[in-house]
Coordinates of C-alpha atoms in Angstrom, one line a residue:
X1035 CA 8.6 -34.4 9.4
X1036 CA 5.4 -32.9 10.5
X1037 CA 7.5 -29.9 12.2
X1038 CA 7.8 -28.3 8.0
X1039 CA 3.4 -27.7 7.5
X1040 CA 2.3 -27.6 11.4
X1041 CA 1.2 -24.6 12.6
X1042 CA 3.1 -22.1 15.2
X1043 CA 5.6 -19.2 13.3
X1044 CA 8.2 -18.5 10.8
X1045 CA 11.5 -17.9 12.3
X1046 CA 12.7 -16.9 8.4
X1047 CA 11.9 -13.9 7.2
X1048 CA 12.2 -13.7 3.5
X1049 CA 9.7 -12.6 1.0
X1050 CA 7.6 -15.0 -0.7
X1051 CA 8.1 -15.1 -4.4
X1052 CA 6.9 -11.9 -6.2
X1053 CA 3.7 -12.2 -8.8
X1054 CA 5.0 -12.6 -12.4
X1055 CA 3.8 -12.1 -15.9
X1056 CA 4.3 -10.2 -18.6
X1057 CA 2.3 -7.5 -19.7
X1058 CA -0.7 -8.7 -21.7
X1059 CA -2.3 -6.7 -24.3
X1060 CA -5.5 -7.2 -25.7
X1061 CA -7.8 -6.8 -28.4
X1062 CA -8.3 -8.0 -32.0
X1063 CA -10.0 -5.3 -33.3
X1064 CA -8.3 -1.3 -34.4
X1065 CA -10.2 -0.2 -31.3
X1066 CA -8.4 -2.1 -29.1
X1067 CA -5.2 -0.8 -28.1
X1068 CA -1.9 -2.4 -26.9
X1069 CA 1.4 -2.5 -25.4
X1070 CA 3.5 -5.5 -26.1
X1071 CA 1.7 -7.8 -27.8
X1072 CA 2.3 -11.7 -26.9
X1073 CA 0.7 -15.1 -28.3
X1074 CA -2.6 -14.2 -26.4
X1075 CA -3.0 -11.4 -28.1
X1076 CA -3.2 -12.5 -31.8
X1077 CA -6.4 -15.2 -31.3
X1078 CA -8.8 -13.1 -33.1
X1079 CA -6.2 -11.2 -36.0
X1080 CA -8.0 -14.0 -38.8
X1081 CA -11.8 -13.5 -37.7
X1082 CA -13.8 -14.1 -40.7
X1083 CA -18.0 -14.2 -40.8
X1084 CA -20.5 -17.2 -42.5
X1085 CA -24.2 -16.3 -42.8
X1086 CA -26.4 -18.6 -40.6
X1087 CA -30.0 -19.6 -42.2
X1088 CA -31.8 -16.3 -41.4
X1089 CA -28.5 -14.6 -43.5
X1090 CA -27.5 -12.9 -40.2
X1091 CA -23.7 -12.8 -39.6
X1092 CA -21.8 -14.8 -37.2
X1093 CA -18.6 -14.9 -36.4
X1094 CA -16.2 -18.4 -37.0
X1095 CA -13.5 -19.1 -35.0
X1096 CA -9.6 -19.3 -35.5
X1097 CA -7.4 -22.4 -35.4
X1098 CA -6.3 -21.2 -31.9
X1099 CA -9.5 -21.2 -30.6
X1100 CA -10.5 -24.2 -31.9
X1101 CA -7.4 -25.4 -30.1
X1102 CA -8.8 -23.9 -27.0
X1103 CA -11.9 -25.6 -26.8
X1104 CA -10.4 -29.0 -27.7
X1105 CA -8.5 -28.3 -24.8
X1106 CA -11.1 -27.6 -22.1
X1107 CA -13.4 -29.9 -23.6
X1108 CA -16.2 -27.4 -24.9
X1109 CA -18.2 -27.7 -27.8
X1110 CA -16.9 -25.1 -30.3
X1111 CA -20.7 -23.9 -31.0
X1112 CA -20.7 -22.3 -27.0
X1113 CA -17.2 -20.5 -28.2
X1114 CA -19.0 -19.0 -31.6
X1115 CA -21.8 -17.9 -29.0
X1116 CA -19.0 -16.5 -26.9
X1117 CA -17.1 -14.1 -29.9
X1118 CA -20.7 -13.6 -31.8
X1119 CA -22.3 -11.9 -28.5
X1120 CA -18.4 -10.6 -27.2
X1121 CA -16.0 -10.4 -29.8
X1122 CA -14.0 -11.3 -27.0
X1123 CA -10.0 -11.9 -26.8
X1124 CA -9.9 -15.5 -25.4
X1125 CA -7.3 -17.4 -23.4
X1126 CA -7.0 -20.0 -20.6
X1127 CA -6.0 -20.0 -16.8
X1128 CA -5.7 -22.3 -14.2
X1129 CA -6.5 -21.6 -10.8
X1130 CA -7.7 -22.3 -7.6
X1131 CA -7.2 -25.7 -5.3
X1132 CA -3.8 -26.0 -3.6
X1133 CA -2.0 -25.3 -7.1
X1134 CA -0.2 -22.1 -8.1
X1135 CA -2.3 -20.7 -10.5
X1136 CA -1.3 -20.8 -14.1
X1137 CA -3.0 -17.1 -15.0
X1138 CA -0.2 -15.1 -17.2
X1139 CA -3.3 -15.0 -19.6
X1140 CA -4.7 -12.0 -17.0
X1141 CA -2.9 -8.7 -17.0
X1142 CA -1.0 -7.8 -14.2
X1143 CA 1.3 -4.8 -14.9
X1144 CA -0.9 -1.8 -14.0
X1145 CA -2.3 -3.1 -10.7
X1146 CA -2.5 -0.1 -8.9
X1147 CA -4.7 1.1 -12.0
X1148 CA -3.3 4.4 -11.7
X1149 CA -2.6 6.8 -14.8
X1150 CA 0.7 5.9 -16.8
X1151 CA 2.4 9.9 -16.1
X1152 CA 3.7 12.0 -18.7
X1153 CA 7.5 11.1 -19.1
X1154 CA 8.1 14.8 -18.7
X1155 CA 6.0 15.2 -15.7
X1156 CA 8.7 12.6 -14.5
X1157 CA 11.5 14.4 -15.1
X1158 CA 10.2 17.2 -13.4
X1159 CA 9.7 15.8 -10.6
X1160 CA 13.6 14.6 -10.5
X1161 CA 14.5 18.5 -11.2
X1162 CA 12.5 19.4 -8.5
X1163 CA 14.2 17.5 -5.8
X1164 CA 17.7 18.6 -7.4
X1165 CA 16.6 22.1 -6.7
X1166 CA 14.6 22.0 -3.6
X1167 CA 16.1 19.0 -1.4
X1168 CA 14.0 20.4 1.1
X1169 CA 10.7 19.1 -0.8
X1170 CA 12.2 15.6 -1.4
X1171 CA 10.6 13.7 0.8
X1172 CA 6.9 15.2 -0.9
X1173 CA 8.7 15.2 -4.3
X1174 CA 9.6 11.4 -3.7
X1175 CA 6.1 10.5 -2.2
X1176 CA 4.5 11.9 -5.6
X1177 CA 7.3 10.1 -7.8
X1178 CA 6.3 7.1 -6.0
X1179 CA 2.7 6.8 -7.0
X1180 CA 2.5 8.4 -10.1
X1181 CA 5.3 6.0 -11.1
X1182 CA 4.9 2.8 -13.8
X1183 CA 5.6 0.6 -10.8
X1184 CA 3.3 -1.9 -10.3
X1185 CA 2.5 -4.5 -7.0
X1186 CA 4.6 -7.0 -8.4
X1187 CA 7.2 -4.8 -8.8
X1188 CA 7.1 -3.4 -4.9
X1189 CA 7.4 -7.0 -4.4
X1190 CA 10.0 -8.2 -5.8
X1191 CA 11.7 -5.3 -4.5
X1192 CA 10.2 -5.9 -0.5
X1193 CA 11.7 -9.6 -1.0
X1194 CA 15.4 -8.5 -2.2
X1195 CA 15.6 -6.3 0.7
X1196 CA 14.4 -8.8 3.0
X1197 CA 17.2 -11.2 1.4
X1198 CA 19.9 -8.6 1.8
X1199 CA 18.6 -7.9 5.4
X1200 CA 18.5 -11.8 5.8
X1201 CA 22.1 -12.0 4.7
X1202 CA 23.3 -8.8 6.4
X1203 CA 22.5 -10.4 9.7
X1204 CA 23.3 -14.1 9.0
X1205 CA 26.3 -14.2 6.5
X1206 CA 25.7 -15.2 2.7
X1207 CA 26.4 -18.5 2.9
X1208 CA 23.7 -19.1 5.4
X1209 CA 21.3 -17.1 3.0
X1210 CA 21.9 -18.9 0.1
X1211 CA 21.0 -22.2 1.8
X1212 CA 17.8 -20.4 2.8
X1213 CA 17.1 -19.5 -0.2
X1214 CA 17.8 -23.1 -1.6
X1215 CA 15.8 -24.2 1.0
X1216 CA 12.6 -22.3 -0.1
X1217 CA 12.9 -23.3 -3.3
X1218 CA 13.1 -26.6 -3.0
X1219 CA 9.5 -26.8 -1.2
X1220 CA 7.9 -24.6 -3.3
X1221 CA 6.7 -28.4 -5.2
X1222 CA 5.4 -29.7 -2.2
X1223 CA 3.5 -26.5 -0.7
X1224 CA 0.6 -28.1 -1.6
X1225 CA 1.1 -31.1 -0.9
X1226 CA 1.9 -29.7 2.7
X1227 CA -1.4 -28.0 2.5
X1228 CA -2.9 -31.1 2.0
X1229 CA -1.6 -32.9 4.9
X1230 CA -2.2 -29.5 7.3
X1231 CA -6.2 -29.8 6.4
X1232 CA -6.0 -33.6 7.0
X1233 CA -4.7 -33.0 10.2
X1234 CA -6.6 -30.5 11.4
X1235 CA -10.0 -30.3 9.8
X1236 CA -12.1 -28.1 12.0
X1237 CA -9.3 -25.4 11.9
X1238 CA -9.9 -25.3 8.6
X1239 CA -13.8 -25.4 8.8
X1240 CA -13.8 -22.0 10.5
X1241 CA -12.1 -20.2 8.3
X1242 CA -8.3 -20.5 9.8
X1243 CA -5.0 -21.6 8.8
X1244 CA -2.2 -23.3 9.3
X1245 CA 1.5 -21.6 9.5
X1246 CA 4.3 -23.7 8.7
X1247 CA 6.6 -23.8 11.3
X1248 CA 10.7 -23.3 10.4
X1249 CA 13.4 -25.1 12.2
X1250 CA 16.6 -22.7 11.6
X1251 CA 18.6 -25.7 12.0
X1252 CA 17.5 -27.0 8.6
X1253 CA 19.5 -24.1 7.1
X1254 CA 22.7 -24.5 9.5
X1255 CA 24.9 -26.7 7.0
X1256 CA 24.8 -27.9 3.7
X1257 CA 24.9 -31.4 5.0
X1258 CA 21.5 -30.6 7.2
X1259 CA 20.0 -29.0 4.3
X1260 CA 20.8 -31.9 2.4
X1261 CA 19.7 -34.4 4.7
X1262 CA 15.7 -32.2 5.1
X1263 CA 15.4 -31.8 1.4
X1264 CA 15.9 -36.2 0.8
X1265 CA 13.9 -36.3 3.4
X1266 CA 11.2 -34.4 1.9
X1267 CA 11.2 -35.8 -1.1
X1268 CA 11.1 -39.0 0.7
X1269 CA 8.2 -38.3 2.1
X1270 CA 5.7 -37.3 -0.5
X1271 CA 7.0 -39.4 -3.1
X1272 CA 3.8 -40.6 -4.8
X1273 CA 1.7 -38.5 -3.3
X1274 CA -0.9 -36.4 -5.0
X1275 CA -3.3 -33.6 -4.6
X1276 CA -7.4 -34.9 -4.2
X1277 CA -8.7 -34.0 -7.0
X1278 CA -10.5 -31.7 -5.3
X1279 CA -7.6 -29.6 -4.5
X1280 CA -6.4 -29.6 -7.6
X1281 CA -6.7 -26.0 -9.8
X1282 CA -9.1 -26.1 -12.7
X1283 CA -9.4 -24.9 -16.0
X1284 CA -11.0 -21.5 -17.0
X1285 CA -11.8 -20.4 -20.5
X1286 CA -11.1 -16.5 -19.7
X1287 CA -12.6 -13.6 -22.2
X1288 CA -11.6 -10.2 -22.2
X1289 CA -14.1 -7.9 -23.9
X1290 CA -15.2 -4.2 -24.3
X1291 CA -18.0 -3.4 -22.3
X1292 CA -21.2 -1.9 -23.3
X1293 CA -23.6 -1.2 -20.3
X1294 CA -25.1 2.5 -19.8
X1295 CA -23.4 3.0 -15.9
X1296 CA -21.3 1.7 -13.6
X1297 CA -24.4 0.2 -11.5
X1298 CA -26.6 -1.0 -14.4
X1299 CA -25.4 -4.7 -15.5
X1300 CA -24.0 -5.2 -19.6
X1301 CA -27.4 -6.5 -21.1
X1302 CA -25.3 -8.7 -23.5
X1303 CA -23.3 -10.4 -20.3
X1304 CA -26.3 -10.7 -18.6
X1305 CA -27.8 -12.8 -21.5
X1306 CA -25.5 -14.3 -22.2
X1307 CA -24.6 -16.0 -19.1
X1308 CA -28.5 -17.2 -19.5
X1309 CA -27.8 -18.9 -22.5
X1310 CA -24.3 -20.5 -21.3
X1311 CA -26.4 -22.0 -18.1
X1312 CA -28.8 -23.6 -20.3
X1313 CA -25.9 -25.3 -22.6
X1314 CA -24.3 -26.3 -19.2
X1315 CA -21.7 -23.6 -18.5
X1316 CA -21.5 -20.9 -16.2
X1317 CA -19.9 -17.4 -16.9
X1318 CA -18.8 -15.2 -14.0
X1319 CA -17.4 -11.7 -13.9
X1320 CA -13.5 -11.3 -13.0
X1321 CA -11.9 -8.0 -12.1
X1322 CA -11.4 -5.6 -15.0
X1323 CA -8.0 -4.6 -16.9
X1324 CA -7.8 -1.0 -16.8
X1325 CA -5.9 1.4 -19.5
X1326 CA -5.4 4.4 -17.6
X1327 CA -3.7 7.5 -19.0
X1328 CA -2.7 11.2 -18.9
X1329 CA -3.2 14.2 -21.4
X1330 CA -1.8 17.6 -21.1
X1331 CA -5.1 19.0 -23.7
X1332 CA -8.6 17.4 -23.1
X1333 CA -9.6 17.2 -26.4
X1334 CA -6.6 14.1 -27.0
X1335 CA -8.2 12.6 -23.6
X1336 CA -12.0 12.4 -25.0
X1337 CA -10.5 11.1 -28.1
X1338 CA -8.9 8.3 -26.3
X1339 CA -12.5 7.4 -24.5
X1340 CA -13.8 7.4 -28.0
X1341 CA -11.4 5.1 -29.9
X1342 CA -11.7 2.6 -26.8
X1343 CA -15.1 1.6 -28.2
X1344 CA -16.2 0.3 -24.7
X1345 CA -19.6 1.6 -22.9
X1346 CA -20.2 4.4 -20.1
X1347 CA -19.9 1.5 -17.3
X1348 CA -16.3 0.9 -18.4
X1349 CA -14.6 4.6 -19.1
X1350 CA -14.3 7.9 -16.7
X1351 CA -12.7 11.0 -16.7
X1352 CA -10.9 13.0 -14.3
X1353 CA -9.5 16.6 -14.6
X1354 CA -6.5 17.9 -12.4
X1355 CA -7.3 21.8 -13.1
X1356 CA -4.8 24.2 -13.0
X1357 CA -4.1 26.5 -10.1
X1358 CA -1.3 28.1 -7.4
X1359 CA -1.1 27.5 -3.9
X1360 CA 1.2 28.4 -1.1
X1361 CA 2.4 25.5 1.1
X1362 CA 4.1 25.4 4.1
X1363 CA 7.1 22.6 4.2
X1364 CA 8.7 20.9 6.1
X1365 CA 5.9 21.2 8.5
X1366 CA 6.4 22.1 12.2
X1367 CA 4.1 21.2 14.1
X1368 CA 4.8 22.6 17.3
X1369 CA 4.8 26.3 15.2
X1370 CA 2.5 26.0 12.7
X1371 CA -1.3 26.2 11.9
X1372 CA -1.5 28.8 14.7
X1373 CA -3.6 30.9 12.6
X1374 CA -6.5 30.7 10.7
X1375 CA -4.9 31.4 7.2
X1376 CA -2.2 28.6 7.9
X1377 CA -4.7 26.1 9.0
X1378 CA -6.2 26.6 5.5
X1379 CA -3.0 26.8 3.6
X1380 CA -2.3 23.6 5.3
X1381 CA -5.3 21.4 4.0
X1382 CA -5.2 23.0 1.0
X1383 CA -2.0 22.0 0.1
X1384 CA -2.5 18.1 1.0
X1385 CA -5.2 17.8 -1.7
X1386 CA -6.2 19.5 -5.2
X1387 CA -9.9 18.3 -4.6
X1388 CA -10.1 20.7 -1.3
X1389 CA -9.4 23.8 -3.8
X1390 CA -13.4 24.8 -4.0
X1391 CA -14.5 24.0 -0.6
X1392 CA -16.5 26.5 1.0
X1393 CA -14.1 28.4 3.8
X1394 CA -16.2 27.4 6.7
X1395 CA -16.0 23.9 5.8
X1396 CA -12.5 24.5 5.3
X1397 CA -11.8 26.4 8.3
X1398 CA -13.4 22.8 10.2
X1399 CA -10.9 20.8 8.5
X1400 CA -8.1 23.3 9.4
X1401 CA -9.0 22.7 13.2
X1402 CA -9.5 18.8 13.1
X1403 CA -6.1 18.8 11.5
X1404 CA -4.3 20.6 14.4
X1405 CA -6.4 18.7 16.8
X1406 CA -5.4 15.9 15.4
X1407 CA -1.2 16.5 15.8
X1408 CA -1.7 15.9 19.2
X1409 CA -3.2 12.5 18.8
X1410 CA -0.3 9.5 19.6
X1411 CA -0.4 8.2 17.0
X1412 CA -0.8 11.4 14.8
X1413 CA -4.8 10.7 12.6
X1414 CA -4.5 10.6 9.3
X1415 CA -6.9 13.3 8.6
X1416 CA -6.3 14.7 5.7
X1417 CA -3.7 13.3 2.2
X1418 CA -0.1 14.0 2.6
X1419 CA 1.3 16.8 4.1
X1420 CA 2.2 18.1 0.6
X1421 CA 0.5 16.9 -2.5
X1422 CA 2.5 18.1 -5.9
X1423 CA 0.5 17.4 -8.9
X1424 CA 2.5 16.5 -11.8
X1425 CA 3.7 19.3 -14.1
X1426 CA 4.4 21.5 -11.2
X1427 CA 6.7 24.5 -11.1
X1428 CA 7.8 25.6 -7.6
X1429 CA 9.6 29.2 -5.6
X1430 CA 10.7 29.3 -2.9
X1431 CA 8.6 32.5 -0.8
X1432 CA 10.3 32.3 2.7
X1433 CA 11.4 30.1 5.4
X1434 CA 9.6 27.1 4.5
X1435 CA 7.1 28.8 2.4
X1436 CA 6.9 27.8 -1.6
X1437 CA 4.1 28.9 -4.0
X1438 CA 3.4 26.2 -6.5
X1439 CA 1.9 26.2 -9.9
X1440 CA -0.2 23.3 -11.0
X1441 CA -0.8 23.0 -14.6
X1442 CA -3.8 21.0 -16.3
X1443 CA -4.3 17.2 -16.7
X1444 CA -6.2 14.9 -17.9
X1445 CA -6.8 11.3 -16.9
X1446 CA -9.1 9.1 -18.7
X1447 CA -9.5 5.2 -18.0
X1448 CA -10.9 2.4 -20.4
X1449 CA -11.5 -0.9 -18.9
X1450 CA -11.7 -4.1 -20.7
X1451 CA -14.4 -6.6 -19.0
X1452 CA -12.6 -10.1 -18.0
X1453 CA -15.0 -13.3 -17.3
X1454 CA -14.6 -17.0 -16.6
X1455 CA -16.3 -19.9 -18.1
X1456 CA -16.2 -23.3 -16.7
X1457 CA -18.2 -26.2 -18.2
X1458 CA -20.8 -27.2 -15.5
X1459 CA -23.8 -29.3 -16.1
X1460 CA -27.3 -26.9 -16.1
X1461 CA -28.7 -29.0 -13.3
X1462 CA -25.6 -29.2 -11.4
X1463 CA -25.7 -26.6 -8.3
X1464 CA -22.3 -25.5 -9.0
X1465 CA -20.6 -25.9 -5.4
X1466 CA -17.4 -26.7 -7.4
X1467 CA -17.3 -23.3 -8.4
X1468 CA -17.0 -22.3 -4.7
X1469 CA -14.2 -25.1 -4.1
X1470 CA -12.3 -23.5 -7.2
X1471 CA -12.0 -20.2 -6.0
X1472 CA -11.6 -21.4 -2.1
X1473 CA -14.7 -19.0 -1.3
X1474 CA -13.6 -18.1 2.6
X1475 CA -14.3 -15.9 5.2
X1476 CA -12.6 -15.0 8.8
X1477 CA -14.7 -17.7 10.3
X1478 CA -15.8 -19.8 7.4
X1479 CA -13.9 -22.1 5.6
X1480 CA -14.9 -23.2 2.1
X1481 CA -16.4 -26.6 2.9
X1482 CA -18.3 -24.9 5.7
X1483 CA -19.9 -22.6 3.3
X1484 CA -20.4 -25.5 0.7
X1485 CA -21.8 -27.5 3.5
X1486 CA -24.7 -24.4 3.8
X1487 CA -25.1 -24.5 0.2
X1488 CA -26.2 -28.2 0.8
X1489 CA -28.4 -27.8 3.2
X1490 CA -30.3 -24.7 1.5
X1491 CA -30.2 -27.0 -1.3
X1492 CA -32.3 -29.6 0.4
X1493 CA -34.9 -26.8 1.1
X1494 CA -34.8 -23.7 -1.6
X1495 CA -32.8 -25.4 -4.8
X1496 CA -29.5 -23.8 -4.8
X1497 CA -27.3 -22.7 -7.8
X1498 CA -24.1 -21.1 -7.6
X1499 CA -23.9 -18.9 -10.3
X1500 CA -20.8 -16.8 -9.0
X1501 CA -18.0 -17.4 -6.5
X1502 CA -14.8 -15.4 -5.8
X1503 CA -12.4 -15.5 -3.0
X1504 CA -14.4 -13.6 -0.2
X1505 CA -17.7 -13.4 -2.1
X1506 CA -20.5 -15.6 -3.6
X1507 CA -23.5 -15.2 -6.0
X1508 CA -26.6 -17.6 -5.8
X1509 CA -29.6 -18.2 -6.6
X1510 CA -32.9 -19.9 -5.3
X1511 CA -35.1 -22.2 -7.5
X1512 CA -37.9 -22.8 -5.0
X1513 CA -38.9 -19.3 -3.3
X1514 CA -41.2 -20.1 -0.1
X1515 CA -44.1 -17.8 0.7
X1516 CA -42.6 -16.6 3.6
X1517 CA -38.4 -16.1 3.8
X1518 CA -38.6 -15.0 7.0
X1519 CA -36.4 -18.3 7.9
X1520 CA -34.1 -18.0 4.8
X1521 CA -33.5 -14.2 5.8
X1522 CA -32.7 -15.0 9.4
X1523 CA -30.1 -17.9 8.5
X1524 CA -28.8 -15.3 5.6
X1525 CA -28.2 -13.0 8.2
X1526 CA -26.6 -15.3 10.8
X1527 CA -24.9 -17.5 8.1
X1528 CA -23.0 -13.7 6.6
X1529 CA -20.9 -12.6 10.0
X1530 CA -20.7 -9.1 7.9
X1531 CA -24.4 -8.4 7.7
X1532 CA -25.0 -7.2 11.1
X1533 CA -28.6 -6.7 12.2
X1534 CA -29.2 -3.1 13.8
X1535 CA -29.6 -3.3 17.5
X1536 CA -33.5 -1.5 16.5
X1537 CA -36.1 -3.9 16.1
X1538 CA -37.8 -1.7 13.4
X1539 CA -35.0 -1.4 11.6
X1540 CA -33.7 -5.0 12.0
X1541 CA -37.1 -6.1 10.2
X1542 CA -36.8 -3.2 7.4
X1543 CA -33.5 -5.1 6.4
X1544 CA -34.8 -8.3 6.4
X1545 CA -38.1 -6.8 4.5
X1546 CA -35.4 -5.7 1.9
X1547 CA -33.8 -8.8 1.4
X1548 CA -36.9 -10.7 1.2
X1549 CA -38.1 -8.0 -1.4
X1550 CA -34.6 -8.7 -3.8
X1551 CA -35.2 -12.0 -3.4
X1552 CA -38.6 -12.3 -4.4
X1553 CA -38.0 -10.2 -7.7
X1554 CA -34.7 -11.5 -8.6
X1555 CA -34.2 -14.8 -7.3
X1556 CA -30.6 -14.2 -6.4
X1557 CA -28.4 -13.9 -2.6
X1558 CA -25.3 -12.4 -2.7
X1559 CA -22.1 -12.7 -0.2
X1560 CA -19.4 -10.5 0.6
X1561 CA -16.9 -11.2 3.1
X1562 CA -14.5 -8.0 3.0

């Protein structure tokens, strides 16, 4: 049995199963703006107020999220607190552990958070390449990413064409028992997990992982794919995940933000996540939902950025300004960029943002661009050989010379702020919050990095007040005179904090640290 989670390679290649989830629009309020609206959506459609005893306002909370809190166990007064500092949509995930993550409640649609195009810049696009099929290949590049389509959806389509190359190669029949075969594990990948950690700890410890290896002949017969999945079940009957690898709970808020920049912190988060940590929760920051769309006037995109009734941290805007260019396409390489007016028509034409660059600087791009044709592989210096903004008209001039007009847009992009709550006791240190979100990096493992923690515990007071999948948030309780020796682990402990080779400098980093930790109390961690 041990040959299904042991480690060595995957003789099958088909696509793991695509991300799911509906879109998931938010907001309860006539500022908040939505797509298809869904259960989630509607927590907050019956807010009504009560006056506490200094006749301030404060919001109650709906059957639903009553519901909620029952559910994770919180007292409904840390909720109130929630929606009366927030106004927050609320929802629950699960995640983390060994599970798969129950998390339809975050939206996944746009995850490229580029700007939803103009339906007509679209169709353009699909004129274009019906009159100039010599542009295709640029017209299909720009179709591609100013499309809808989102991760999940290049997934699911990766992991048909995997299938049909799978049964191209092997015959249908053989395919479908693959396929049969996968899913039929997917309720014991855990479990398999489970037993791969068991077996070989230290692999784990460092930050590695185990591959399950395939036997082909699993998937020769229906009578051999028969006989492995019995067996299987066979094997883990009554078996269970630890409970430590097991996913937990999250209350999860989605709110509008109200900070003054994208570097300076939401005051109301920030205090809030005080007040949660004295009551015995802890509130963490997950990655934003982003509403991103086009205009053709700017006037309708300011307007947008108004009605999202979010702060300066959470909105920008971005101007695609009208102009005309010549290009040269297809590009020959062997012919082209020979002078210097080519060399700048050539960057010019990859990217609108090169259009006021001063002709010296552009001339230096010209050159590292040709230089950099005869590199094997070719550098990607510069964009794509041909960038077509959307709304584009395009003539043909000569032999592989167009001149294109570029007509004004307008993106603007409203995030909504997304945070997890998890009940943890205020003098708990919070390592669990690590395990949850398997906190890893190339050569640290979770319980190696929760095994740190504990030590620095012993010596400093250690609370986790953040934790992500490749970063961490923490803070010290007891700050020693000198953190010389807390600076020196930090730096060894963090493989992507490399000291510089200078002495002078070396001790100007660790000054810096020392200096942040001393006024704020708080390390952070990034593994990229």
């Amino acid at each position: 049995m041990k040959r299904y989670w042991l480690k060595v390679s995957v003789t099958l290649l088909l696509a793991a199963g695509s991300l799911t989830g509906e879109a998931q629009a938010y907001g309860s309020d006539a500022n908040r703006r939505t797509d298809k609206p869904n259960a989630a959506t509607s927590i907050n459609k019956n807010t009504t107020t009560k006056e506490d005893k200094s006749g301030a306002k404060t919001m109650t909370l709906s059957q639903e999220e009553k519901r909620l809190a029952a559910q994770l166990g919180f007292d409904e007064s840390v909720l109130e607190l929630i929606k009366k500092t927030l106004n927050p949509v609320m929802g629950i995930i699960k995640t983390g552990g060994l599970e798969e993550p129950e998390d339809s409640f975050l939206k996944k649609e746009q995850a490229y958070g580029l700007a939803k195009p103009l339906p007509e810049d679209i169709e353009n696009y699909r004129k274009l390449a019906a009159e100039c099929p010599e542009l295709k290949p640029a017209l299909d590049f720009a179709m591609r990413i100013h499309s809808e389509r989102t991760i999940a959806q290049d997934r699911e389509e990766a992991s048909q064409q995997a299938i049909q190359r799978y049964k191209k190669e092997h015959g249908e029949e053989q395919c479908n028992r693959a396929l049969r075969y996968e899913e039929a594990i997917k309720p014991y990948a855990g479990l398999m997990q489970q037993e791969a950690q068991d077996a070989h700890p230290e692999i784990f410890r460092k930050g590695g992982r185990i591959i399950r290896r395939f036997d082909p002949a699993i998937i020769a017969s229906d009578e051999s794919l028969n006989s492995e999945i019995a067996s299987l079940k066979a094997h883990f009957a009554g078996k269970e995940l630890r409970e430590e690898n097991k996913g937990k709970h999250f209350l999860v808020v989605k709110y509008k933000g109200n900070g003054e920049g994208n570097f300076i912190p939401d005051p109301r988060f920030e205090k809030l996540c005080e007040l949660l940590e004295e009551q015995g929760y802890r509130m963490q920051p997950l990655e934003s939902e982003i509403d991103s769309r086009t205009f053709k006037n700017k006037e309708d995109a300011l307007a947008f950025l108004r009605d999202s009734g979010t702060g300066k941290d959470t909105i920008s805007f971005q101007e695609q300004k009208a102009r005309t260019y010549e290009a040269i396409y297809p590009i020959d390489k062997t012919r082209d960029g020979k002078t210097k007016e080519e060399r700048r028509i050539l960057v010019l034409q990859s990217s609108s943002y090169l259009a006021s660059t001063p002709l010296d600087k552009l001339d230096h791009m010209g050159e590292e661009l040709v230089l950099s044709w005869n590199c094997s592989p070719p550098m990607p210096i510069l964009g794509p050989e041909l960038q077509i903004d959307p709304g584009s008209t395009v003539k043909k001039i000569g032999e592989r010379r167009w001149l294109i007009e570029t007509p004004a847009r307008y993106t603007a992009k409203a995030q909504t702020k997304v945070a997890s709550i998890a009940k943890i006791p205020a003098a708990s240190a919070g390592f669990e919050l690590v395990r949850s979100a398997g906190t890893c990096s190339d050569s640290l493992g979770t319980e190696a990095i929760i095994d740190k923690l504990k030590y620095w515990d012993k010596k400093y007071g250690v609370t986790v007040l953040e934790a992500s999948r490749d970063s961490m948030k923490i803070r010290l309780k007891n700050i020693p005179d000198d953190l010389s020796e807390f600076c020196t682990e930090y730096f060894l402990f963090d493989p992507e904090c490399d000291l510089s080779p200078n002495e002078i400098e070396s001790a100007a980093s660790l000054r810096e640290i020392a200096r942040s930790i001393r006024e704020t109390g708080k390390v952070s961690f990034w593994w990229d």
